mmCIF file of C-alpha atoms in Angstrom:
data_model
loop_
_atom_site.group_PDB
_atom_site.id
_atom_site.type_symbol
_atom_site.label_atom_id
_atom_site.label_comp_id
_atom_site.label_asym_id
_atom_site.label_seq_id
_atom_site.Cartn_x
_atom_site.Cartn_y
_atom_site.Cartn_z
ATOM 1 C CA UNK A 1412 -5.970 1.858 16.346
ATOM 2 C CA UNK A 1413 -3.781 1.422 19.412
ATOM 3 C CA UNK A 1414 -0.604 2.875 19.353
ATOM 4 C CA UNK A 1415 1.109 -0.241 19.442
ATOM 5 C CA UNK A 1416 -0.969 -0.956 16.237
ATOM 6 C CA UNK A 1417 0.509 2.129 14.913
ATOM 7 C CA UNK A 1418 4.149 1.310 15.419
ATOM 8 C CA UNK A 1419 3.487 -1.882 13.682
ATOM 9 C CA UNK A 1420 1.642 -0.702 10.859
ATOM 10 C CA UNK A 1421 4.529 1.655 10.264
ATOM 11 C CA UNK A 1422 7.395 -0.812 10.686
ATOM 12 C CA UNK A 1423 5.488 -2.924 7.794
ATOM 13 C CA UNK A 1424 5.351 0.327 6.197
ATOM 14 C CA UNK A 1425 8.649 1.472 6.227
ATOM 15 C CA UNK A 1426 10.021 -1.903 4.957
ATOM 16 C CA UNK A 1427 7.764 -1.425 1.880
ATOM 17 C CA UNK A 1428 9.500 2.160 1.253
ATOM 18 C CA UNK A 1429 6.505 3.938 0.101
ATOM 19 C CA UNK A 1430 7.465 6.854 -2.917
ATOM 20 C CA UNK A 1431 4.669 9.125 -4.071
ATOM 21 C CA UNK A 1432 4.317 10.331 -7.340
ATOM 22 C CA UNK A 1433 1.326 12.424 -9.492
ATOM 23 C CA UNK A 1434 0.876 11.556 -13.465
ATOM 24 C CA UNK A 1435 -2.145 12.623 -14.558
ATOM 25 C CA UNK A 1436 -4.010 15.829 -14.231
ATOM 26 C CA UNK A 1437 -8.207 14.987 -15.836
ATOM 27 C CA UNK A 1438 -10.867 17.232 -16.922
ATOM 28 C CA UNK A 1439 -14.387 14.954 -17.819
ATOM 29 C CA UNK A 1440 -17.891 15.956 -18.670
ATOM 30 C CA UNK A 1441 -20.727 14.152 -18.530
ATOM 31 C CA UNK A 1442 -21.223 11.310 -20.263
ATOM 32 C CA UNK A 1443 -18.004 10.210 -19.683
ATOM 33 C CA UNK A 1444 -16.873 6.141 -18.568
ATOM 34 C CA UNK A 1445 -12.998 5.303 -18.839
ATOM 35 C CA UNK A 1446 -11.344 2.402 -17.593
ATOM 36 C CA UNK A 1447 -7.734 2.850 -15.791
ATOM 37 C CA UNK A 1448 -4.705 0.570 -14.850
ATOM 38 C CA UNK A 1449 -1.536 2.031 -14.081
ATOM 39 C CA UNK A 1450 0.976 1.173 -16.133
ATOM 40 C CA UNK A 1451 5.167 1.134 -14.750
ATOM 41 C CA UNK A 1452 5.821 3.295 -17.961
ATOM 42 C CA UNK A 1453 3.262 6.583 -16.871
ATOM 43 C CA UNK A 1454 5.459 6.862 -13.831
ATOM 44 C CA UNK A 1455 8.901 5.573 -15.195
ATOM 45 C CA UNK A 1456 10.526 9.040 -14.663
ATOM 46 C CA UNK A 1457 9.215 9.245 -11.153
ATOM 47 C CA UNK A 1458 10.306 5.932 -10.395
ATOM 48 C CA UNK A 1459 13.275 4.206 -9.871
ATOM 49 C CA UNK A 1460 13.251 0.557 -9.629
ATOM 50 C CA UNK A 1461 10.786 -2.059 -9.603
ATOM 51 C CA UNK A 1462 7.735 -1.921 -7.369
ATOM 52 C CA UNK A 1463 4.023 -2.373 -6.828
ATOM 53 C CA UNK A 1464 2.241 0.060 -7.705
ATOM 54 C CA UNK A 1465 -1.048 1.505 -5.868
ATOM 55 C CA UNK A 1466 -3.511 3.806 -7.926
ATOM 56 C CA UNK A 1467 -4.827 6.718 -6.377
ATOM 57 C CA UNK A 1468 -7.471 10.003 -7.567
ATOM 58 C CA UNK A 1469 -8.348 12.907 -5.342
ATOM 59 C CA UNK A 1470 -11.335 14.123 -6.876
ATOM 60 C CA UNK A 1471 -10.863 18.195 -6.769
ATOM 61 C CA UNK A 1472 -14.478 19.043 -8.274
ATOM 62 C CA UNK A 1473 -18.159 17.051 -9.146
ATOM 63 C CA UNK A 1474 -19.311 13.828 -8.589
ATOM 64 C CA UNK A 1475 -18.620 10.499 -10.166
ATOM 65 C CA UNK A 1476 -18.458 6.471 -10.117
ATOM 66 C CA UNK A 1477 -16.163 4.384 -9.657
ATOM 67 C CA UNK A 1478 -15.774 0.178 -9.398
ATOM 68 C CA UNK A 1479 -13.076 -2.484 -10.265
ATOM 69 C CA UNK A 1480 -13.555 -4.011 -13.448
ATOM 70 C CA UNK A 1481 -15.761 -7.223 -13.266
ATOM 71 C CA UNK A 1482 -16.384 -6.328 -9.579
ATOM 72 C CA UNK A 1483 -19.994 -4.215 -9.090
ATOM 73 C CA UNK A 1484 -19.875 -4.783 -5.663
ATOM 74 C CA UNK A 1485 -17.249 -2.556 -5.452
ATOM 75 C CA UNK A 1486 -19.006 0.421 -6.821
ATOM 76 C CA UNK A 1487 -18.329 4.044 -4.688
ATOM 77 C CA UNK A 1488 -20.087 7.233 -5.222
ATOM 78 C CA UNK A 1489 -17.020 9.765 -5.243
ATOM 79 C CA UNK A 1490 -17.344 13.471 -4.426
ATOM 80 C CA UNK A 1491 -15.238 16.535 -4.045
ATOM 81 C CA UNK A 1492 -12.413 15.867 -1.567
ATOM 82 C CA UNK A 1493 -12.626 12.359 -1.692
ATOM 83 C CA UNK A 1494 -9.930 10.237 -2.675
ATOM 84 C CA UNK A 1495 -10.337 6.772 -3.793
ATOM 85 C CA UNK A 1496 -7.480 4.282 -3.789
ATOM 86 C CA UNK A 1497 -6.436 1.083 -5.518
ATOM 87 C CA UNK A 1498 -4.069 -0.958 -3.597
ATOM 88 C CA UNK A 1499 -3.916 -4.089 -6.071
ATOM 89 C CA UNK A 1500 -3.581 -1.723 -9.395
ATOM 90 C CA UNK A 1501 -6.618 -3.486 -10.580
ATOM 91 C CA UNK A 1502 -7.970 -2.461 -13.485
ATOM 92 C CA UNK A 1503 -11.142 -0.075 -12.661
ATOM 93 C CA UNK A 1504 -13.551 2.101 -14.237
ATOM 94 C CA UNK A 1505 -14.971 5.498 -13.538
ATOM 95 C CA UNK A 1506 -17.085 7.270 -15.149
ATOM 96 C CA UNK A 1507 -20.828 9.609 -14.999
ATOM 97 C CA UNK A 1508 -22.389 6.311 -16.156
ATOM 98 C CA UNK A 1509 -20.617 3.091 -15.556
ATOM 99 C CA UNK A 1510 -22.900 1.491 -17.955
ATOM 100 C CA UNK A 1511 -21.400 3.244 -20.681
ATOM 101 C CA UNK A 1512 -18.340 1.293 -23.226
ATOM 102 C CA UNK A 1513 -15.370 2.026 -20.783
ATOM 103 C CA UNK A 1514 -12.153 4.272 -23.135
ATOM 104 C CA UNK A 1515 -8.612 3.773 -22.224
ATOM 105 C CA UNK A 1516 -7.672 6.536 -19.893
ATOM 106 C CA UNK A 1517 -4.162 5.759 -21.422
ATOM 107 C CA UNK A 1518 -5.157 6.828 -24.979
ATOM 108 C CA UNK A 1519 -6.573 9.781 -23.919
ATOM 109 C CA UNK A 1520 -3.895 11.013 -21.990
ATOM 110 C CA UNK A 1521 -1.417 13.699 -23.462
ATOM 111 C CA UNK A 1522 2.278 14.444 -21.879
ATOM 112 C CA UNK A 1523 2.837 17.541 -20.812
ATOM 113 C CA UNK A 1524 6.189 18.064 -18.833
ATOM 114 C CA UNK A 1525 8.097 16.533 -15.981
ATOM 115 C CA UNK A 1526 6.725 12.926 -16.859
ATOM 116 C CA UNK A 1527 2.952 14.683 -16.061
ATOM 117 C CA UNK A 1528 -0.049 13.952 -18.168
ATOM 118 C CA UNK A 1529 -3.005 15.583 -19.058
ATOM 119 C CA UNK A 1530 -6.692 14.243 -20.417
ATOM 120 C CA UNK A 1531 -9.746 16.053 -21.197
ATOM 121 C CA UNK A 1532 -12.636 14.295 -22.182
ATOM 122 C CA UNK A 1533 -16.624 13.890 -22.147
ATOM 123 C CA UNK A 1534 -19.809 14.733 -23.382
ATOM 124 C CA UNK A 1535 -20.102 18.616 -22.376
ATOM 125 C CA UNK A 1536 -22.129 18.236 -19.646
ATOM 126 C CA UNK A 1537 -21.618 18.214 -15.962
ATOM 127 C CA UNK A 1538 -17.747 18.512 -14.867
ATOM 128 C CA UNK A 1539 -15.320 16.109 -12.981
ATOM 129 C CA UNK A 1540 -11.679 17.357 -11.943
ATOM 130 C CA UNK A 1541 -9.491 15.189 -10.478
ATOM 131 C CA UNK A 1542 -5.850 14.127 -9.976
ATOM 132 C CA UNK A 1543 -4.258 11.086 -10.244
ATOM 133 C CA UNK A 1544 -1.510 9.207 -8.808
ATOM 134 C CA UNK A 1545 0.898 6.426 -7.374
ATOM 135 C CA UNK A 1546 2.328 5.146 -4.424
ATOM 136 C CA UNK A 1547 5.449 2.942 -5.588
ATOM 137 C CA UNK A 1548 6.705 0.364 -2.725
ATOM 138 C CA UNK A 1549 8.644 -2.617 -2.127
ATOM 139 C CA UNK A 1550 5.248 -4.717 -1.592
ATOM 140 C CA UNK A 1551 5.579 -8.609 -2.491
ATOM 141 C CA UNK A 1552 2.589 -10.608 -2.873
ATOM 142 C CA UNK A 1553 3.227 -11.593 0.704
ATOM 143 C CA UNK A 1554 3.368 -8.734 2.267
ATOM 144 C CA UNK A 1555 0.705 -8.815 4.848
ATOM 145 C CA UNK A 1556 -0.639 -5.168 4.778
ATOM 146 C CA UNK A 1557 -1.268 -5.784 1.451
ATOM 147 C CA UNK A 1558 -2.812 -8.702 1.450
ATOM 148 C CA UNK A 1559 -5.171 -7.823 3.761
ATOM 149 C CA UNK A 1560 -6.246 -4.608 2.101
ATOM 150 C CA UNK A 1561 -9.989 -4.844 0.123
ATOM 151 C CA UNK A 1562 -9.924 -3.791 -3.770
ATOM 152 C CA UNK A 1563 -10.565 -0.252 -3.133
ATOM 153 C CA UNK A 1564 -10.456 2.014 -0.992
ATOM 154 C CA UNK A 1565 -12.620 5.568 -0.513
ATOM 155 C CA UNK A 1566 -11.460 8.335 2.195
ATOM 156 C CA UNK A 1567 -13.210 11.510 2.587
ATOM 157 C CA UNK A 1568 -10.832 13.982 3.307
ATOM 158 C CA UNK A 1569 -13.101 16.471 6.334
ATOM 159 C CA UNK A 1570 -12.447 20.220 6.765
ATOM 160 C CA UNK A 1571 -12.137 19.370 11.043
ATOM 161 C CA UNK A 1572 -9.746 17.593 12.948
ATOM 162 C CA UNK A 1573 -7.035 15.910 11.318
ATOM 163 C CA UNK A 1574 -8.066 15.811 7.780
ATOM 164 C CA UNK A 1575 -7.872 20.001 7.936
ATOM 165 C CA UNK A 1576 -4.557 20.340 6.850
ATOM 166 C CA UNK A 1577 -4.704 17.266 4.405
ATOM 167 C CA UNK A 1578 -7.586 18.967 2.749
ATOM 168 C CA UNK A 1579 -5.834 22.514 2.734
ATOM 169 C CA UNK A 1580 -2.978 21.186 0.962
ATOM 170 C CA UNK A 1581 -4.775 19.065 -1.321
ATOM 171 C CA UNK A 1582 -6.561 21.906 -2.718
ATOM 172 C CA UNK A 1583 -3.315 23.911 -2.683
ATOM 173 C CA UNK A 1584 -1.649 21.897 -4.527
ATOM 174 C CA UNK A 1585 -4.299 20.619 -6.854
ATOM 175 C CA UNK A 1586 -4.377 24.722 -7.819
ATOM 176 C CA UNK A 1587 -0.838 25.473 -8.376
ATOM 177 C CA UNK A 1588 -0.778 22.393 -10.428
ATOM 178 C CA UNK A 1589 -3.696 23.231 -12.479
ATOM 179 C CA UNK A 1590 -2.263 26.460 -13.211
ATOM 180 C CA UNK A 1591 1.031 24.467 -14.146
ATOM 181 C CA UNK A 1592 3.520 25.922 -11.394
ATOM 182 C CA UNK A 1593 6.854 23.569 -10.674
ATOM 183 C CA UNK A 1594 7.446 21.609 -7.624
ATOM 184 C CA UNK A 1595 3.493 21.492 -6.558
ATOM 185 C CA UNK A 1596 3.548 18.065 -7.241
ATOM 186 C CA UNK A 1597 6.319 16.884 -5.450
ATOM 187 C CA UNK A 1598 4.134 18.620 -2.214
ATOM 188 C CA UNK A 1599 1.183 16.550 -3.510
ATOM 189 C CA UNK A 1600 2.455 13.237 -3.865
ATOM 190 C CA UNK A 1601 3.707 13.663 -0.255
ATOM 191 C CA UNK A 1602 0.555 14.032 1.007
ATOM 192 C CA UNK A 1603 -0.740 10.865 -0.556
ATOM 193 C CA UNK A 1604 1.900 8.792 0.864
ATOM 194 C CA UNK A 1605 0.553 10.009 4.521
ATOM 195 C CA UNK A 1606 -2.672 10.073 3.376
ATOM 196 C CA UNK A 1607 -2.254 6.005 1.926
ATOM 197 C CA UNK A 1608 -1.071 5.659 6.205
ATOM 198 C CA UNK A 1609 -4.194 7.510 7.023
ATOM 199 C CA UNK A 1610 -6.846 5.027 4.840
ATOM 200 C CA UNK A 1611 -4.942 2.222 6.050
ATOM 201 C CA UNK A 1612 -6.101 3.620 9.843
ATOM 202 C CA UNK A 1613 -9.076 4.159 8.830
ATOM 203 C CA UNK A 1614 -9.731 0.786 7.391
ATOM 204 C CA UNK A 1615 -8.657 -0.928 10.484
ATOM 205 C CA UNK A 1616 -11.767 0.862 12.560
ATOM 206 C CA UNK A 1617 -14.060 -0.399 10.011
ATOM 207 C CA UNK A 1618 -13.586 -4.100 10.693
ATOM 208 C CA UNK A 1619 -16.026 -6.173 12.365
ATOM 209 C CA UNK A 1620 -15.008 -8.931 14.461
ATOM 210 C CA UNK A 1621 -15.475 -11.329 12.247
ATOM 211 C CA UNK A 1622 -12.478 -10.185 9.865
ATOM 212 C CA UNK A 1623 -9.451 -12.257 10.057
ATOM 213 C CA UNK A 1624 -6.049 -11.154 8.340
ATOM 214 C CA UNK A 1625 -2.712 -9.200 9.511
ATOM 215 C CA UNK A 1626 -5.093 -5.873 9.267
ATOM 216 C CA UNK A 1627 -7.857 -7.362 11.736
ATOM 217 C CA UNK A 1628 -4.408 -8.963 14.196
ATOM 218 C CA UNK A 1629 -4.043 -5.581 15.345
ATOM 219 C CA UNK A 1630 -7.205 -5.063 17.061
ATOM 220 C CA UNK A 1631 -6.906 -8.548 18.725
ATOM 221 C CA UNK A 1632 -4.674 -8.363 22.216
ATOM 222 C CA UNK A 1633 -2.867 -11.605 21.883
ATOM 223 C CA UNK A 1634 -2.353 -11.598 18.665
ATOM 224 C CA UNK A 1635 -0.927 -7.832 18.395
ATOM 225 C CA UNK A 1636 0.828 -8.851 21.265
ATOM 226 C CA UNK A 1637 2.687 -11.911 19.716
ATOM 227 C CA UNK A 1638 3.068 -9.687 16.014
ATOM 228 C CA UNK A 1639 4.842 -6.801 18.054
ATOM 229 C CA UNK A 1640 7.279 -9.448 19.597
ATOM 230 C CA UNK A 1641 8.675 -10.481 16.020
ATOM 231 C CA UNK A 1642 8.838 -7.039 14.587
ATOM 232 C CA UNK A 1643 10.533 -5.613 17.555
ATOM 233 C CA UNK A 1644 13.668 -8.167 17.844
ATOM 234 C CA UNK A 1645 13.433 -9.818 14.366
ATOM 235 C CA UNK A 1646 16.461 -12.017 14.870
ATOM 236 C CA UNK A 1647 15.608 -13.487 18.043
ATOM 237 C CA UNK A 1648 15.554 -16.823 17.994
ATOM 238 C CA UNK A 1649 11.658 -17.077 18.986
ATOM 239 C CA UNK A 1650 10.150 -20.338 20.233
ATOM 240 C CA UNK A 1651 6.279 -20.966 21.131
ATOM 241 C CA UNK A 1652 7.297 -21.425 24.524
ATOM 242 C CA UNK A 1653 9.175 -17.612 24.366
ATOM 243 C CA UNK A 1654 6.012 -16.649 22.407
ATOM 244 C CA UNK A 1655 2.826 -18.552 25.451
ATOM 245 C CA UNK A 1656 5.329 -17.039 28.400
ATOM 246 C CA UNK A 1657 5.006 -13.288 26.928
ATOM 247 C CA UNK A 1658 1.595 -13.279 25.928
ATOM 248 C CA UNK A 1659 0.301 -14.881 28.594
ATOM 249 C CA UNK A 1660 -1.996 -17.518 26.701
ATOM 250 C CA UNK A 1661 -0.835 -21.465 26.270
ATOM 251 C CA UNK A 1662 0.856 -22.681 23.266
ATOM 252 C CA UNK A 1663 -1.381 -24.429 22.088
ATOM 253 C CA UNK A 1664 -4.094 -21.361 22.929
ATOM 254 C CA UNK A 1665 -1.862 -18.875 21.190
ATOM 255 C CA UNK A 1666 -1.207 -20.645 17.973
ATOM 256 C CA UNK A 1667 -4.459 -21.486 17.194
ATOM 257 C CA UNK A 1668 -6.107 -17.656 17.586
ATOM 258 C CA UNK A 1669 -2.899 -16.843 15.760
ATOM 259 C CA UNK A 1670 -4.073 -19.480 12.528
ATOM 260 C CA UNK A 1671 -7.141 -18.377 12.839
ATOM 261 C CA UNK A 1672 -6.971 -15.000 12.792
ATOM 262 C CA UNK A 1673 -3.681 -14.382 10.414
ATOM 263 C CA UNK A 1674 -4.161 -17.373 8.369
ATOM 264 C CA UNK A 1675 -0.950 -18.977 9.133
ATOM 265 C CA UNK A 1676 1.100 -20.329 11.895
ATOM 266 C CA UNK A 1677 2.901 -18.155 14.029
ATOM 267 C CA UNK A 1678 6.552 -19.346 13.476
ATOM 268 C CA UNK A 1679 5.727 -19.398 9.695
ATOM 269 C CA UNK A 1680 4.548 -15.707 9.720
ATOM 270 C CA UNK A 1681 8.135 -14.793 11.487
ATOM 271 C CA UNK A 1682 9.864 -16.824 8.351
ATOM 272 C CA UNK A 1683 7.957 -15.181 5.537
ATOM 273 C CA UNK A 1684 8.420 -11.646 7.637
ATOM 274 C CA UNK A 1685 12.326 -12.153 7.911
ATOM 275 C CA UNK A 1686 12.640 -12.719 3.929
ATOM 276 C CA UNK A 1687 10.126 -9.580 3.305
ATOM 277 C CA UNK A 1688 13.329 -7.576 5.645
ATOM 278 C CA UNK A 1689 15.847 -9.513 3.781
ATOM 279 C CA UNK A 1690 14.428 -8.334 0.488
ATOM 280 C CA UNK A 1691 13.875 -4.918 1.518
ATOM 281 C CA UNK A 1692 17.727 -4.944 2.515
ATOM 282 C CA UNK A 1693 19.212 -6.492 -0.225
ATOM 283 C CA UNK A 1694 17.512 -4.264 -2.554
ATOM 284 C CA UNK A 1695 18.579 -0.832 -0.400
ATOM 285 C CA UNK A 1696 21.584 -1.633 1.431
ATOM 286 C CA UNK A 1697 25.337 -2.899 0.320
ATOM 287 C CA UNK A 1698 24.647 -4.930 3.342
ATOM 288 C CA UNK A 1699 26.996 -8.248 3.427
ATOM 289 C CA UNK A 1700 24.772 -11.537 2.928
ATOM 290 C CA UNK A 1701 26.161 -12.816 6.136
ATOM 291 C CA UNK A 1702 25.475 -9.560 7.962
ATOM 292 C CA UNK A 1703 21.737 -9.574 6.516
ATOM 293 C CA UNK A 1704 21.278 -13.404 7.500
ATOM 294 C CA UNK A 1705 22.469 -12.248 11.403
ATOM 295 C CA UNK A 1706 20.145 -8.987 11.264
ATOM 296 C CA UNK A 1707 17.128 -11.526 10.271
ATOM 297 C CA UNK A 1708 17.563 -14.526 13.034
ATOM 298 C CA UNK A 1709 19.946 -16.623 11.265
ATOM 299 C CA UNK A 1710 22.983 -17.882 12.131
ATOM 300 C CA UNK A 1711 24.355 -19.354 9.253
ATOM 301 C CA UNK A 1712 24.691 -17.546 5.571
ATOM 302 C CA UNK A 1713 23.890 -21.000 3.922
ATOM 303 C CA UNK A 1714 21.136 -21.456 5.917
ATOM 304 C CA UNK A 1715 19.357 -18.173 4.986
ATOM 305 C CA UNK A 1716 20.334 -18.535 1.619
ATOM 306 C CA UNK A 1717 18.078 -21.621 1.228
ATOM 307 C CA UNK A 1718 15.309 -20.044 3.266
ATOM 308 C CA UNK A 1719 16.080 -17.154 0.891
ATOM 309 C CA UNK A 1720 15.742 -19.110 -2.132
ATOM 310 C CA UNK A 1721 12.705 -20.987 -0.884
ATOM 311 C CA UNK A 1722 10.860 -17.937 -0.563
ATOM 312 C CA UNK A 1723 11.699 -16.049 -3.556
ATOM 313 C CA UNK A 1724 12.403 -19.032 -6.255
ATOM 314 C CA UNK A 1725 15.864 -17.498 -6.366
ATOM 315 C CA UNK A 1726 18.995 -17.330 -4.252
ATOM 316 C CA UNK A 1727 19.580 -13.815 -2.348
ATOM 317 C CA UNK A 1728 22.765 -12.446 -4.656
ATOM 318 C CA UNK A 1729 20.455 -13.602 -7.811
ATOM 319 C CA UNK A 1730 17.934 -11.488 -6.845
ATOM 320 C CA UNK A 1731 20.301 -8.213 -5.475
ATOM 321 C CA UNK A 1732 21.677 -8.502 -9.169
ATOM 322 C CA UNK A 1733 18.404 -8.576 -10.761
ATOM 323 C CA UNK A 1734 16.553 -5.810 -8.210
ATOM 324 C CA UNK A 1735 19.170 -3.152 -8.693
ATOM 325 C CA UNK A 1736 19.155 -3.780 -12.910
ATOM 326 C CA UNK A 1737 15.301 -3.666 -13.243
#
């Protein structure tokens, strides 16, 4: 990815707010099949707030299965020092044999301390460790890294390059908190949230030119181009004319690569973007309504409350009230 692809990526990114956080520390043996959907109550003490909620496992030792429910196409082989991730919290099974009746990972699991779990369960035979996870963020349905993200996600985490020191502290922390030692999972669920950036990377060299979605917009010039111009001056008051001038295609040129690859018009990506910054605001910030209007492109308070309200089914102040009580 480009490094202009980079800076957007992260911009998107850092509106979401991404917060790491490990629950769940599992022991299998062969046969083994459980089925697993993170639930806002495993990771209630970790988390403050409500968000979406991305699944993750780092598998420490053996070799496993794993596929979202209903989905076989999705089926990975899993290894040590691999980590697969869920970025829809779909419900998904692993298991030794996926053929097997799928148990709720949720029964199984036992609290230990600092809102950690543990479960231990199989047949006796061959081992699986693993840890498992979260990323909580301030993802909305509409967010477009999101929705352009497949079902699952598998990253191999090498021993060269830049996964070295990933790896390292994977299996560092993994250790101390197998041995039960404070803090190590603080360091761990760190990791994840770069190592969540790092997939996302990843993901984006996989893509063949036939992909369309925000994901596949960063490998295309024009359209990059014409995404970097909204995110870096949000509340300019863009036109198609600003938009053909500094890319350097025609309007009518622009806008339709830009439908065809992102899946929407240009000026109604910038709309939907400005409410996702709005949102991210009013939740974080003591920010004035008229001072978050101005820092989105709008010049009137009324007139971003109604784009506001449009958008989210409920009027900006509504929704401040109701974010900071959930």
């Amino acid at each position: 990815m480009s490094e202009a692809g980079m800076d957007l990526l992260s911009d998107v990114l850092r509106v979401a707010r991404l917060t790491g956080g490990v629950f769940l520390h599992a022991e299998f043996s062969a046969p083994w099949c459980v089925a697993s959907q993170l639930a806002p109550e495993m990771c209630a003490p970790l988390l403050n707030g409500p968000k979406h909620l991305i699944e993750y496992h780092y598998i420490v030792e053996g070799t496993l299965l794993a596929r979202v429910a209903g989905q076989p196409e999705t089926t990975v082989t899993l290894q040590a020092n691999e980590v697969v991730i869920l970025p829809h919290n779909d419900v998904h099974h692993l298991g030794s044999d996926l053929q097997l009746p799928a148990v709720d990972s949720a029964e199984l699991a036992v609290p230990i301390e600092n809102g950690l779990y543990r479960v231990t369960y199989g047949g006796g035979g061959a081992p699986v460790r693993m840890i498992c996870g979260f990323l909580g963020c301030d993802f909305t349905h509409s967010n477009p890294v999101l929705a352009s993200l497949p079902r699952i996600l598998r990253i191999s985490v090498s021993d060269d390059g830049e996964g070295a020191w990933i790896r390292s502290t994977l299996r560092y922390a993994a250790q101390e908190i197998a041995a039960g030692r404070p803090g190590s999972e603080t360091v761990l669920a760190k990791v994840f949230e770069l190592l969540f950036i790092e997939a996302v990377r990843r993901h984006v060299g996989t893509l063949d030119e036939s992909e369309v979605g925000w994901l596949a917009g960063l490998r295309d010039p024009y359209v990059s181009r014409t995404l970097g111009l909204f995110h870096g001056d949000i509340s300019r008051p863009w036109t198609m004319d600003d938009l053909a001038r500094e890319v350097g295609l025609s309007k009518s040129a622009l806008a339709e690569r830009f439908q065809r690859v992102i899946g929407k018009p240009p000026m109604s990506y910038l709309a939907r973007w400005r409410m996702e910054v709005a949102a991210q605001r009013l939740r974080s910030t003591n920010a004035t309504l008229a001072n978050i209007a101005h820092d989105v492109g709008y010049e009137a308070e009324a007139a971003f409350s109604r784009a506001f309200k449009k958008a989210y089914d409920v009027a900006p102040a509504t929704w401040r009230r109701e974010s900071a009580s959930g």
